[in-house]
Coordinates of C-alpha atoms in Angstrom, one line a residue:
M1 CA 136.3 18.4 132.8
E2 CA 138.7 19.8 135.3
I3 CA 140.8 22.7 133.9
K4 CA 144.5 22.3 134.4
R5 CA 146.0 25.3 136.2
M6 CA 149.5 26.5 135.5
K7 CA 152.1 29.1 136.2
R8 CA 153.7 31.0 133.3
K9 CA 156.8 33.2 133.2
F10 CA 157.2 35.9 130.5
V11 CA 160.3 37.9 129.8
C12 CA 159.0 40.9 127.7
T13 CA 160.5 43.6 125.5
K14 CA 159.0 46.4 123.4
E15 CA 159.6 44.3 120.4
M16 CA 158.0 41.2 122.0
P17 CA 155.5 42.5 124.6
F18 CA 153.4 40.3 126.9
N19 CA 150.3 40.9 124.8
D20 CA 151.9 39.2 121.8
Q21 CA 153.3 36.3 123.8
V22 CA 150.2 35.1 125.6
D23 CA 147.7 33.0 123.7
V24 CA 144.0 33.9 124.4
N25 CA 143.2 30.2 124.3
E26 CA 145.5 29.7 127.2
W27 CA 143.9 32.2 129.5
P28 CA 141.6 29.8 131.4
E29 CA 144.6 27.6 132.2
I30 CA 146.9 30.2 133.7
S31 CA 146.4 30.9 137.4
E32 CA 149.8 32.5 138.1
I33 CA 151.9 34.9 135.9
V34 CA 155.4 36.2 136.5
V35 CA 156.3 39.0 134.1
S36 CA 159.7 40.8 133.8
G37 CA 161.3 43.3 131.6
Y38 CA 158.9 45.6 129.6
L39 CA 155.3 46.1 130.4
G40 CA 152.9 48.4 128.5
G41 CA 149.3 49.6 128.7
Q42 CA 147.9 46.9 126.3
D43 CA 149.8 44.3 128.4
L44 CA 148.1 45.5 131.6
M45 CA 144.7 45.4 129.9
A46 CA 145.3 41.8 128.8
L47 CA 146.3 40.8 132.3
S48 CA 143.2 42.5 133.6
C49 CA 141.0 40.6 131.2
M50 CA 142.5 37.3 132.3
S51 CA 141.7 38.2 135.9
L52 CA 138.2 39.3 135.1
C53 CA 137.6 35.9 133.5
G54 CA 138.4 34.4 136.9
S55 CA 141.5 32.5 135.9
L56 CA 144.5 34.7 136.9
L57 CA 144.9 34.7 140.7
I58 CA 148.5 35.6 141.3
L59 CA 150.3 38.4 139.3
D60 CA 154.0 39.0 140.0
M61 CA 155.2 42.2 138.3
S62 CA 158.2 42.8 140.7
G63 CA 160.7 42.0 137.9
V64 CA 159.3 44.7 135.5
T65 CA 162.2 47.1 134.8
E66 CA 160.5 49.3 132.2
L67 CA 156.9 50.3 132.4
N68 CA 155.3 52.4 129.7
T69 CA 151.6 53.1 129.6
D70 CA 149.8 56.0 127.8
G71 CA 153.2 57.2 126.7
M72 CA 154.5 57.9 130.3
D73 CA 157.4 55.9 131.6
G74 CA 157.2 54.7 135.2
T75 CA 153.5 55.4 135.6
I76 CA 150.4 53.2 135.3
E77 CA 147.8 55.4 133.7
S78 CA 145.4 52.9 132.1
T79 CA 142.4 51.3 133.9
P80 CA 143.4 47.7 134.6
F81 CA 141.7 45.6 137.3
Y82 CA 138.6 47.8 137.5
N83 CA 135.5 46.2 139.2
D84 CA 137.3 42.8 139.3
E85 CA 135.3 40.9 141.9
K86 CA 136.3 37.3 141.2
G87 CA 139.9 37.3 139.9
V88 CA 143.3 38.3 141.1
E89 CA 144.1 37.5 144.8
E90 CA 147.8 38.4 145.0
V91 CA 149.7 41.3 143.3
Y92 CA 153.5 42.1 143.5
L93 CA 154.0 45.6 142.1
P94 CA 156.9 46.7 139.9
N95 CA 159.7 49.0 141.1
I96 CA 158.1 52.3 140.1
E97 CA 157.4 55.6 141.8
K98 CA 153.8 56.4 140.8
L99 CA 150.5 54.6 140.4
T100 CA 147.5 56.5 139.0
Y101 CA 143.8 56.1 138.4
P102 CA 142.2 53.7 138.8
M103 CA 144.5 50.8 139.5
F104 CA 142.7 48.0 141.5
Y105 CA 139.2 49.5 142.1
N106 CA 136.5 47.3 143.6
C107 CA 138.7 44.2 143.5
T108 CA 136.9 42.4 146.3
N109 CA 138.8 39.1 145.8
L110 CA 142.2 40.8 146.3
K111 CA 143.9 39.7 149.5
R112 CA 147.6 40.7 149.1
V113 CA 149.4 43.6 147.5
D114 CA 153.2 44.0 147.9
F115 CA 154.4 47.6 147.7
P116 CA 158.0 48.3 146.6
S117 CA 159.9 50.9 148.6
S118 CA 160.1 53.0 145.5
I119 CA 156.5 54.1 145.4
K120 CA 156.2 57.8 146.4
H121 CA 152.9 58.9 144.7
L122 CA 149.4 57.3 144.6
D123 CA 146.1 58.5 143.2
A124 CA 143.0 56.4 143.0
F125 CA 144.7 53.2 144.1
L126 CA 143.3 50.2 145.9
A127 CA 139.8 51.6 146.5
K128 CA 137.0 49.3 147.7
C129 CA 139.2 46.3 148.3
P130 CA 138.2 45.3 151.9
N131 CA 139.8 41.8 151.9
V132 CA 143.4 42.9 151.5
E133 CA 145.0 41.6 154.8
E134 CA 147.5 44.4 155.2
I135 CA 148.1 47.7 153.3
Y136 CA 151.6 48.9 153.7
V137 CA 152.0 52.7 153.4
P138 CA 155.5 54.2 153.1
E139 CA 156.1 57.1 155.5
D140 CA 157.1 59.5 152.6
L141 CA 154.2 58.6 150.4
K142 CA 152.3 61.4 148.7
I143 CA 148.6 61.2 147.7
D144 CA 148.3 64.2 145.6
C145 CA 147.3 64.9 142.0
D146 CA 145.6 67.5 139.8
R147 CA 142.4 65.4 139.6
R148 CA 141.1 65.7 143.1
F149 CA 138.6 62.8 142.7
D150 CA 141.5 60.4 142.3
S151 CA 143.2 61.4 145.5
D152 CA 139.9 61.3 147.4
I153 CA 139.3 57.6 146.9
C154 CA 142.8 56.2 147.4
F155 CA 142.5 53.3 149.9
M156 CA 138.8 54.1 150.3
G157 CA 136.9 51.2 151.8
S158 CA 140.0 48.9 151.7
G159 CA 142.0 46.6 153.9
K160 CA 141.8 44.9 157.2
R161 CA 144.8 46.7 158.6
F162 CA 147.1 49.5 157.7
V163 CA 150.8 49.3 158.5
S164 CA 153.6 51.8 158.1
D165 CA 157.3 52.2 158.8
N166 CA 156.5 54.2 161.9
E167 CA 153.9 52.2 163.9
G168 CA 152.5 53.6 167.1
W169 CA 151.2 56.9 168.3
P170 CA 153.9 59.5 168.1
E171 CA 155.1 61.0 171.4
D172 CA 155.4 64.6 170.0
L173 CA 153.1 65.3 167.1
K174 CA 155.1 68.5 166.2
D175 CA 158.1 66.4 165.4
I176 CA 156.4 64.2 162.8
K177 CA 158.1 64.6 159.4
S178 CA 156.4 61.7 157.6
N179 CA 153.2 62.1 155.7
F180 CA 151.5 59.0 157.1
F181 CA 151.6 56.7 160.1
A182 CA 149.6 53.7 161.2
F183 CA 148.3 53.2 164.7
D184 CA 146.1 50.2 165.8
G185 CA 145.6 49.3 162.1
V186 CA 144.2 52.7 161.2
L187 CA 145.9 55.1 158.8
Y188 CA 146.6 58.7 159.8
R189 CA 147.8 61.6 157.8
V190 CA 149.9 64.6 159.0
P191 CA 149.3 67.5 156.5
Y192 CA 151.4 69.8 158.7
G193 CA 153.2 69.5 162.0
G194 CA 151.0 69.0 165.0
C195 CA 147.7 68.3 163.1
V196 CA 146.7 64.7 162.6
T197 CA 143.9 63.6 160.3
L198 CA 142.3 60.2 160.4
H199 CA 142.7 59.3 156.8
R200 CA 141.3 55.8 156.4
Y201 CA 139.7 53.3 158.8
P202 CA 140.0 49.8 157.3
A203 CA 136.8 48.5 155.8
G204 CA 137.7 44.9 156.7
N205 CA 138.4 45.5 160.4
E206 CA 136.0 43.5 162.5
R207 CA 135.9 45.7 165.6
K208 CA 132.4 46.7 166.6
D209 CA 133.4 49.8 168.6
Y210 CA 136.0 52.4 167.7
D211 CA 137.2 55.4 169.8
I212 CA 139.2 57.8 167.7
P213 CA 142.3 58.7 169.7
E214 CA 142.4 62.1 171.4
G215 CA 144.8 64.3 169.4
V216 CA 143.2 63.7 166.0
C217 CA 142.1 67.1 164.6
D218 CA 140.3 66.2 161.4
L219 CA 138.5 63.5 159.5
S220 CA 139.3 62.9 155.8
E221 CA 136.7 62.5 153.1
Y222 CA 135.6 58.8 153.2
A223 CA 137.5 58.3 156.5
F224 CA 135.0 55.6 157.4
Y225 CA 133.7 53.9 154.3
G226 CA 132.1 50.5 153.7
N227 CA 132.8 48.9 157.0
P228 CA 130.0 46.4 157.8
Y229 CA 131.3 45.5 161.4
L230 CA 131.2 48.9 163.2
R231 CA 128.3 49.5 165.6
K232 CA 129.6 52.5 167.4
V233 CA 132.1 55.3 166.6
T234 CA 133.3 57.9 169.2
I235 CA 134.8 61.2 168.0
P236 CA 137.0 62.9 170.6
E237 CA 137.0 66.5 171.7
S238 CA 140.2 67.2 169.7
V239 CA 138.4 66.7 166.3
K240 CA 137.3 70.2 165.2
S241 CA 136.6 69.7 161.5
S242 CA 135.8 67.2 158.8
E243 CA 135.9 66.9 155.1
E244 CA 132.9 65.7 153.1
H245 CA 131.5 62.2 153.6
P246 CA 133.5 61.3 156.7
I247 CA 131.3 58.3 157.5
Q248 CA 129.6 56.6 154.6
N249 CA 128.2 53.2 153.7
C250 CA 128.7 51.6 157.1
E251 CA 125.6 49.5 157.0
N252 CA 125.5 48.3 160.6
L253 CA 126.6 51.5 162.4
E254 CA 124.1 52.3 165.2
T255 CA 125.6 55.0 167.3
I256 CA 127.9 58.0 166.8
I257 CA 129.2 60.0 169.7
F258 CA 130.6 63.5 169.2
K259 CA 132.5 64.5 172.2
N260 CA 133.8 67.6 170.3
K261 CA 131.8 70.6 171.4
S262 CA 132.2 72.4 168.0
L263 CA 132.6 71.2 164.5
R264 CA 133.0 72.7 161.1
M265 CA 132.8 71.0 157.7
F266 CA 134.6 72.1 154.6
S267 CA 134.9 71.1 151.0
V268 CA 138.2 71.8 149.2
K269 CA 136.1 71.3 146.1
D270 CA 134.5 74.7 146.6
G271 CA 137.1 76.2 144.3
D272 CA 136.1 73.9 141.5
Y273 CA 132.3 74.1 141.6
I274 CA 129.5 75.7 143.5
G275 CA 128.1 73.3 146.1
W276 CA 127.5 72.4 149.7
P277 CA 129.6 70.1 151.8
V278 CA 127.8 66.8 152.5
G279 CA 128.2 64.8 155.7
M280 CA 127.2 61.3 156.6
K281 CA 125.2 59.0 154.4
G282 CA 124.5 55.3 153.8
L283 CA 123.9 54.5 157.4
P284 CA 120.6 52.6 157.3
R285 CA 120.8 51.2 160.9
L286 CA 121.8 54.4 162.6
Q287 CA 119.7 54.9 165.8
D288 CA 121.4 57.4 168.1
I289 CA 123.7 60.4 167.8
Y290 CA 125.1 62.0 170.9
L291 CA 126.3 65.6 170.9
Y292 CA 128.3 67.2 173.7
A293 CA 127.9 70.6 172.1
E294 CA 125.8 72.9 174.2
D295 CA 125.3 75.5 171.5
P296 CA 123.8 74.1 168.2
D297 CA 125.1 77.1 166.3
V298 CA 128.8 75.9 166.7
F299 CA 128.1 72.4 165.5
C300 CA 127.8 72.4 161.8
F301 CA 124.6 70.9 160.7
D302 CA 126.3 69.9 157.4
I303 CA 127.6 66.8 159.1
F304 CA 124.0 65.5 159.0
D305 CA 123.2 66.6 155.5
G306 CA 122.8 63.5 153.3
L307 CA 121.6 61.3 156.2
E308 CA 118.7 59.7 154.4
N309 CA 117.1 58.2 157.5
I310 CA 117.5 61.2 159.8
S311 CA 113.8 60.9 160.8
D312 CA 114.5 57.5 162.3
V313 CA 117.5 58.7 164.5
T314 CA 117.3 60.1 168.0
L315 CA 119.5 63.1 168.8
H316 CA 120.9 63.2 172.3
V317 CA 122.0 66.6 173.6
P318 CA 123.4 67.9 176.9
C319 CA 121.1 68.6 179.8
S320 CA 119.1 71.9 179.5
C321 CA 119.9 72.2 175.8
K322 CA 116.9 70.5 174.3
K323 CA 115.0 73.7 173.6
L324 CA 118.0 75.3 172.0
Y325 CA 118.2 72.5 169.5
Q326 CA 114.5 72.3 169.0
N327 CA 114.3 76.0 168.2
Y328 CA 117.4 76.1 166.0
E329 CA 116.6 76.7 162.4
V330 CA 118.6 78.3 159.6
I331 CA 117.5 78.7 156.0
Y332 CA 120.0 79.4 153.2
Y333 CA 119.2 80.5 149.7
F334 CA 121.9 79.4 147.4
H335 CA 122.5 81.3 144.2
D336 CA 124.7 80.4 141.3
Q337 CA 127.3 82.7 139.6
Y338 CA 124.5 84.3 137.5
G339 CA 122.3 85.2 140.5
S340 CA 119.7 82.6 139.9
L341 CA 118.2 80.7 142.8
C342 CA 119.5 77.2 142.7
E343 CA 118.8 75.6 146.1
R344 CA 117.1 76.1 149.4
K345 CA 118.8 74.6 152.5
E346 CA 117.0 74.3 155.7
Y347 CA 119.1 73.4 158.8
S348 CA 116.8 72.2 161.6
F349 CA 117.5 69.6 164.3
R350 CA 113.7 69.0 164.3
K351 CA 114.3 66.7 161.4
F352 CA 115.5 64.1 163.9
K353 CA 113.0 61.5 165.2
N354 CA 113.4 62.8 168.8
I355 CA 115.6 65.2 170.7
E356 CA 116.5 63.9 174.2
E357 CA 118.7 65.2 176.9
F358 CA 121.5 63.3 178.6
D359 CA 124.2 64.0 181.2
P360 CA 127.6 63.8 179.4
V361 CA 129.5 63.2 182.6
D362 CA 127.3 60.2 183.7
F363 CA 127.2 58.9 180.1
L364 CA 131.0 59.0 179.9
E365 CA 131.3 57.1 183.2
E366 CA 128.8 54.5 181.9
L367 CA 130.9 54.0 178.7
N368 CA 134.1 53.5 180.6
E369 CA 132.5 50.8 182.8
R370 CA 131.4 48.8 179.7

């Protein structure tokens, strides 16, 4: 028997919240909900359950004027819409300033999210949602919180295209006063004047090749995450550093070109725990890595730490540099705060399948002709 789908509107108060107004038996019949007035944590969880059941597809919260979850006004702190892979498709957010962990995580059916201009702070929001057509990012948005894990995964592996108030590559990077800008569908962050970080590459973008623009200085953690379309990524000379996991779970990526002749990796987690920065991982079809660096000692091997199939990848290095890379080996003995030996790290480019030489000049001309 075909289930009748319907739209319901709820005007809610503290005394008569959404959770008390909706009948559980009605859940399978409701495909669209418009809620206004008051919304609390239990209300959000009820909405999330309706979506997880596969019934609720459109949720309009734009009319919510008072939001109270976990005792905090104006903040969503509970865990609604977590791992919802078959429910909600469209969401219209309330007029609030902050959204916190983990709102809309792994909602692969989600296609549209409308941001109010009031939002100023995000934590772990909209992670692993690759089918959202456009993700609007206000220029004065802050992604910062005490729990670093939350800020790491905001927008991770999400969207087909990022848009912002200030589209386009800025003429003078030193004059940038906003925190984010979008260029060619990619989201960039400006931690301080004149230094641009590639923050998120959209997971749903169908480009096969992507050249990071010259002028980008750094790659964020999870900058490239979960994109199944990319085959080649080119990193320009201007990129000098990277956070952990810059390229991860891009299942069809075959080639990475590092035009930068030096690279360092860092983990801002080092103050929280003792550990090593980890580079690329989850790249099962990676075949070739090109390095323009002539000195292996200035190109941080950490970027390859975590690459599970390193023995299947060919490393290409500049002419006359093969022996330098073959002979490079550094062994670190890592001790904990009590002086006990915890880990042995061996950095050796001999872990690659092969090390081959190439002429960067000829190779660059060949790429430009394609």
